[in-house]
Amino acid sequence: MSGLKLCVLALRANDLDRASAEIGLPKSDVKLLTSLYGSSPDDWKPFARKSVGEYVTDAGMLPVPLTADLYRTGDSAALNRLVRDVELLLIDPVCVVAQIHQTGVVWRLEAVIRRAKLSFCVIYPPRLSQTMKDLLRTKCEEHLPLLTLAPPEEGAWDVSSEGYLKSFLAGLKSRRRPAANPSQVDAVASLLAGAGITSPSFPGTPRLR
């Protein structure tokens, strides 16, 4: 199972009051959202059944969370590592619109995802009121303008069902290059060596004429 380095831009349980005050969430939506968050953004269960990492695992990829680096605000090396290594950005629109994380960090993540044509999806709890969902979508697009330019195969702006999320992750897996299997590489090298074929080497940078 190949590893997938992901960052989850989502609330923690203790962020919800602040987000509610910032956005003006109705009590019915706050009640719904309360059950979806845990002590870490990686615990986010947008459909109340599984964490986002569990969906990644179900899709046949090993989640490698980088989210903790978001909270190392004084550690520039950690933030640089996060921006450099991230492959998938899973976005909770409530978190983005409430600006729970530093705007500069979110913009850097957005820029690298778009520039490197990596993947992202914005996930909405299915029972969120339509009025609030429309507001969050509009505001999220304002906060992440670069991602609105991404083609559908790279990003999904309105993931509001488990089926959609599973389909998106399945598509992501099919587009990823399989990691080289060391045992297979060694076996091929052994066969070549047995046939008297050595690995090519170049004294300098090869040039095409």
mmCIF file of C-alpha atoms in Angstrom:
data_model
loop_
_atom_site.group_PDB
_atom_site.id
_atom_site.type_symbol
_atom_site.label_atom_id
_atom_site.label_comp_id
_atom_site.label_asym_id
_atom_site.label_seq_id
_atom_site.Cartn_x
_atom_site.Cartn_y
_atom_site.Cartn_z
ATOM 1 C CA MET A 1 0.000 0.000 0.000
ATOM 2 C CA SER A 2 1.545 3.293 -1.078
ATOM 3 C CA GLY A 3 1.813 6.234 1.307
ATOM 4 C CA LEU A 4 -0.121 9.433 0.617
ATOM 5 C CA LYS A 5 1.069 12.588 2.364
ATOM 6 C CA LEU A 6 -1.996 14.558 3.287
ATOM 7 C CA CYS A 7 -2.923 17.689 5.163
ATOM 8 C CA VAL A 8 -6.352 18.093 6.719
ATOM 9 C CA LEU A 9 -7.529 21.697 7.006
ATOM 10 C CA ALA A 10 -10.295 21.066 9.516
ATOM 11 C CA LEU A 11 -11.469 22.271 12.891
ATOM 12 C CA ARG A 12 -10.619 20.633 16.165
ATOM 13 C CA ALA A 13 -13.435 20.193 18.661
ATOM 14 C CA ASN A 14 -12.227 23.140 20.732
ATOM 15 C CA ASP A 15 -12.188 25.412 17.649
ATOM 16 C CA LEU A 16 -15.927 25.145 17.019
ATOM 17 C CA ASP A 17 -17.073 27.926 19.368
ATOM 18 C CA ARG A 18 -14.631 30.361 17.788
ATOM 19 C CA ALA A 19 -15.663 29.323 14.277
ATOM 20 C CA SER A 20 -19.340 29.598 15.157
ATOM 21 C CA ALA A 21 -18.888 33.140 16.433
ATOM 22 C CA GLU A 22 -16.761 34.103 13.427
ATOM 23 C CA ILE A 23 -19.214 32.826 10.819
ATOM 24 C CA GLY A 24 -22.514 33.084 12.678
ATOM 25 C CA LEU A 25 -23.428 29.411 12.468
ATOM 26 C CA PRO A 26 -27.061 28.580 13.320
ATOM 27 C CA LYS A 27 -27.526 26.430 16.425
ATOM 28 C CA SER A 28 -28.803 23.532 14.323
ATOM 29 C CA ASP A 29 -25.584 23.500 12.299
ATOM 30 C CA VAL A 30 -23.416 23.812 15.411
ATOM 31 C CA LYS A 31 -25.200 20.813 16.923
ATOM 32 C CA LEU A 32 -24.558 18.810 13.760
ATOM 33 C CA LEU A 33 -20.888 19.802 13.548
ATOM 34 C CA THR A 34 -20.118 19.062 17.204
ATOM 35 C CA SER A 35 -20.081 15.315 16.602
ATOM 36 C CA LEU A 36 -17.749 15.546 13.596
ATOM 37 C CA TYR A 37 -14.588 16.920 15.223
ATOM 38 C CA GLY A 38 -11.992 15.481 17.578
ATOM 39 C CA SER A 39 -8.804 16.590 19.293
ATOM 40 C CA SER A 40 -6.936 16.793 15.967
ATOM 41 C CA PRO A 41 -7.985 17.853 12.455
ATOM 42 C CA ASP A 42 -7.026 14.330 11.372
ATOM 43 C CA ASP A 43 -9.928 13.071 13.528
ATOM 44 C CA TRP A 44 -12.461 14.931 11.364
ATOM 45 C CA LYS A 45 -15.392 12.695 10.378
ATOM 46 C CA PRO A 46 -17.282 14.706 7.747
ATOM 47 C CA PHE A 47 -19.949 12.031 7.367
ATOM 48 C CA ALA A 48 -19.944 11.068 11.064
ATOM 49 C CA ARG A 49 -18.786 7.495 10.386
ATOM 50 C CA LYS A 50 -15.083 7.481 9.562
ATOM 51 C CA SER A 51 -12.178 9.875 9.756
ATOM 52 C CA VAL A 52 -10.863 11.249 6.479
ATOM 53 C CA GLY A 53 -7.737 9.137 6.922
ATOM 54 C CA GLU A 54 -9.847 5.985 7.112
ATOM 55 C CA TYR A 55 -11.389 6.822 3.745
ATOM 56 C CA VAL A 56 -7.886 7.171 2.305
ATOM 57 C CA THR A 57 -7.003 3.750 3.729
ATOM 58 C CA ASP A 58 -10.185 2.232 2.287
ATOM 59 C CA ALA A 59 -9.112 3.563 -1.118
ATOM 60 C CA GLY A 60 -5.935 1.481 -0.898
ATOM 61 C CA MET A 61 -3.518 4.239 0.115
ATOM 62 C CA LEU A 62 -1.654 4.640 3.387
ATOM 63 C CA PRO A 63 -2.370 8.063 4.938
ATOM 64 C CA VAL A 64 0.756 9.903 6.050
ATOM 65 C CA PRO A 65 -0.607 12.892 8.004
ATOM 66 C CA LEU A 66 1.320 16.156 7.862
ATOM 67 C CA THR A 67 -1.394 18.174 9.588
ATOM 68 C CA ALA A 68 0.467 18.539 12.889
ATOM 69 C CA ASP A 69 2.939 20.854 11.151
ATOM 70 C CA LEU A 70 0.138 23.432 10.782
ATOM 71 C CA TYR A 71 0.282 24.055 14.520
ATOM 72 C CA ARG A 72 4.053 24.533 14.682
ATOM 73 C CA THR A 73 3.600 28.185 13.856
ATOM 74 C CA GLY A 74 7.011 29.182 15.176
ATOM 75 C CA ASP A 75 8.781 26.378 13.340
ATOM 76 C CA SER A 76 9.471 27.546 9.794
ATOM 77 C CA ALA A 77 11.193 24.251 8.936
ATOM 78 C CA ALA A 78 8.033 22.300 9.812
ATOM 79 C CA LEU A 79 5.842 24.592 7.723
ATOM 80 C CA ASN A 80 8.276 24.422 4.813
ATOM 81 C CA ARG A 81 8.253 20.625 5.057
ATOM 82 C CA LEU A 82 4.459 20.603 5.024
ATOM 83 C CA VAL A 83 4.264 22.791 1.931
ATOM 84 C CA ARG A 84 7.023 20.825 0.181
ATOM 85 C CA ASP A 85 5.696 17.328 0.859
ATOM 86 C CA VAL A 86 1.889 17.596 0.780
ATOM 87 C CA GLU A 87 0.146 15.515 -1.913
ATOM 88 C CA LEU A 88 -3.508 15.827 -0.925
ATOM 89 C CA LEU A 89 -5.324 18.674 0.807
ATOM 90 C CA LEU A 90 -8.636 17.787 2.476
ATOM 91 C CA ILE A 91 -10.574 20.943 3.257
ATOM 92 C CA ASP A 92 -13.237 21.682 5.838
ATOM 93 C CA PRO A 93 -14.879 24.890 4.553
ATOM 94 C CA VAL A 94 -15.865 25.937 8.078
ATOM 95 C CA CYS A 95 -12.194 25.934 9.072
ATOM 96 C CA VAL A 96 -11.115 27.950 6.038
ATOM 97 C CA VAL A 97 -13.878 30.552 6.247
ATOM 98 C CA ALA A 98 -13.363 31.035 9.997
ATOM 99 C CA GLN A 99 -9.624 31.493 9.280
ATOM 100 C CA ILE A 100 -8.556 29.151 12.059
ATOM 101 C CA HIS A 101 -5.084 28.753 10.530
ATOM 102 C CA GLN A 102 -2.681 31.478 9.481
ATOM 103 C CA THR A 103 -3.766 32.915 6.158
ATOM 104 C CA GLY A 104 -0.193 32.885 4.872
ATOM 105 C CA VAL A 105 0.186 29.150 5.473
ATOM 106 C CA VAL A 106 -3.124 28.380 3.760
ATOM 107 C CA TRP A 107 -2.137 30.507 0.766
ATOM 108 C CA ARG A 108 1.182 28.677 0.489
ATOM 109 C CA LEU A 109 -0.599 25.331 0.570
ATOM 110 C CA GLU A 110 -3.055 26.533 -2.048
ATOM 111 C CA ALA A 111 -0.261 27.774 -4.302
ATOM 112 C CA VAL A 112 1.771 24.561 -4.174
ATOM 113 C CA ILE A 113 -1.298 22.361 -4.713
ATOM 114 C CA ARG A 114 -2.248 24.358 -7.795
ATOM 115 C CA ARG A 115 1.268 24.777 -9.199
ATOM 116 C CA ALA A 116 2.184 21.107 -8.826
ATOM 117 C CA LYS A 117 -1.265 19.949 -10.010
ATOM 118 C CA LEU A 118 -1.823 18.020 -6.803
ATOM 119 C CA SER A 119 -5.219 17.038 -5.434
ATOM 120 C CA PHE A 120 -7.675 18.629 -3.047
ATOM 121 C CA CYS A 121 -11.303 18.346 -2.095
ATOM 122 C CA VAL A 122 -13.700 20.497 -0.106
ATOM 123 C CA ILE A 123 -15.990 18.296 1.975
ATOM 124 C CA TYR A 124 -19.407 19.411 3.244
ATOM 125 C CA PRO A 125 -21.384 17.503 5.879
ATOM 126 C CA PRO A 126 -24.491 16.295 4.009
ATOM 127 C CA ARG A 127 -26.990 17.534 6.604
ATOM 128 C CA LEU A 128 -25.609 21.063 6.776
ATOM 129 C CA SER A 129 -28.330 23.600 5.997
ATOM 130 C CA GLN A 130 -28.367 24.655 2.349
ATOM 131 C CA THR A 131 -28.177 28.329 3.301
ATOM 132 C CA MET A 132 -25.009 27.765 5.304
ATOM 133 C CA LYS A 133 -23.560 25.460 2.661
ATOM 134 C CA ASP A 134 -24.056 28.124 -0.028
ATOM 135 C CA LEU A 135 -22.441 30.757 2.200
ATOM 136 C CA LEU A 136 -19.467 28.525 2.991
ATOM 137 C CA ARG A 137 -18.961 27.636 -0.654
ATOM 138 C CA THR A 138 -18.942 31.280 -1.731
ATOM 139 C CA LYS A 139 -16.586 32.329 1.056
ATOM 140 C CA CYS A 140 -14.310 29.330 0.557
ATOM 141 C CA GLU A 141 -13.883 30.224 -3.105
ATOM 142 C CA GLU A 142 -13.009 33.774 -2.068
ATOM 143 C CA HIS A 143 -10.367 32.516 0.368
ATOM 144 C CA LEU A 144 -8.887 29.959 -2.065
ATOM 145 C CA PRO A 145 -9.110 31.649 -5.484
ATOM 146 C CA LEU A 146 -6.271 29.672 -7.092
ATOM 147 C CA LEU A 147 -7.991 26.361 -6.442
ATOM 148 C CA THR A 148 -11.090 27.498 -8.317
ATOM 149 C CA LEU A 149 -8.961 27.273 -11.481
ATOM 150 C CA ALA A 150 -8.149 23.586 -11.020
ATOM 151 C CA PRO A 151 -9.677 21.056 -13.455
ATOM 152 C CA PRO A 152 -12.172 18.509 -12.031
ATOM 153 C CA GLU A 153 -9.681 15.639 -12.008
ATOM 154 C CA GLU A 154 -7.425 17.576 -9.628
ATOM 155 C CA GLY A 155 -9.961 19.047 -7.256
ATOM 156 C CA ALA A 156 -13.535 18.664 -6.099
ATOM 157 C CA TRP A 157 -15.340 21.674 -4.665
ATOM 158 C CA ASP A 158 -18.540 20.045 -3.478
ATOM 159 C CA VAL A 159 -17.955 16.647 -1.895
ATOM 160 C CA SER A 160 -21.152 16.112 0.068
ATOM 161 C CA SER A 161 -21.528 12.337 0.132
ATOM 162 C CA GLU A 162 -19.431 9.319 1.038
ATOM 163 C CA GLY A 163 -19.866 7.979 -2.475
ATOM 164 C CA TYR A 164 -18.413 11.124 -4.015
ATOM 165 C CA LEU A 165 -15.429 11.094 -1.649
ATOM 166 C CA LYS A 166 -14.740 7.421 -2.339
ATOM 167 C CA SER A 167 -14.951 8.026 -6.086
ATOM 168 C CA PHE A 168 -12.582 10.993 -5.849
ATOM 169 C CA LEU A 169 -10.017 9.006 -3.849
ATOM 170 C CA ALA A 170 -10.292 6.032 -6.212
ATOM 171 C CA GLY A 171 -9.543 8.358 -9.119
ATOM 172 C CA LEU A 172 -6.602 9.823 -7.228
ATOM 173 C CA LYS A 173 -5.174 6.373 -6.599
ATOM 174 C CA SER A 174 -5.475 5.416 -10.264
ATOM 175 C CA ARG A 175 -3.535 8.535 -11.299
ATOM 176 C CA ARG A 176 -0.671 8.009 -8.872
ATOM 177 C CA ARG A 177 2.485 6.294 -10.044
ATOM 178 C CA PRO A 178 3.080 3.047 -8.159
ATOM 179 C CA ALA A 179 6.138 3.154 -5.948
ATOM 180 C CA ALA A 180 9.063 1.027 -7.046
ATOM 181 C CA ASN A 181 9.246 -2.291 -5.239
ATOM 182 C CA PRO A 182 12.831 -2.693 -3.940
ATOM 183 C CA SER A 183 12.732 -6.491 -4.240
ATOM 184 C CA GLN A 184 11.655 -6.241 -7.877
ATOM 185 C CA VAL A 185 14.384 -3.698 -8.597
ATOM 186 C CA ASP A 186 16.978 -5.981 -6.999
ATOM 187 C CA ALA A 187 15.683 -8.969 -8.963
ATOM 188 C CA VAL A 188 15.982 -7.107 -12.263
ATOM 189 C CA ALA A 189 19.483 -5.900 -11.367
ATOM 190 C CA SER A 190 20.471 -9.475 -10.524
ATOM 191 C CA LEU A 191 19.164 -10.770 -13.857
ATOM 192 C CA LEU A 192 21.035 -8.070 -15.752
ATOM 193 C CA ALA A 193 24.229 -8.780 -13.841
ATOM 194 C CA GLY A 194 23.870 -12.504 -14.593
ATOM 195 C CA ALA A 195 23.626 -11.677 -18.279
ATOM 196 C CA GLY A 196 26.761 -9.565 -18.055
ATOM 197 C CA ILE A 197 24.867 -6.299 -18.423
ATOM 198 C CA THR A 198 25.913 -3.503 -16.113
ATOM 199 C CA SER A 199 23.940 -0.408 -15.242
ATOM 200 C CA PRO A 200 24.722 2.487 -17.590
ATOM 201 C CA SER A 201 26.811 5.289 -16.169
ATOM 202 C CA PHE A 202 27.662 8.676 -17.555
ATOM 203 C CA PRO A 203 30.774 10.721 -16.758
ATOM 204 C CA GLY A 204 28.750 13.892 -17.029
ATOM 205 C CA THR A 205 25.333 15.148 -17.935
ATOM 206 C CA PRO A 206 24.158 13.385 -21.130
ATOM 207 C CA ARG A 207 23.517 15.699 -24.068
ATOM 208 C CA LEU A 208 21.312 15.168 -27.062
ATOM 209 C CA ARG A 209 22.855 16.154 -30.394
#
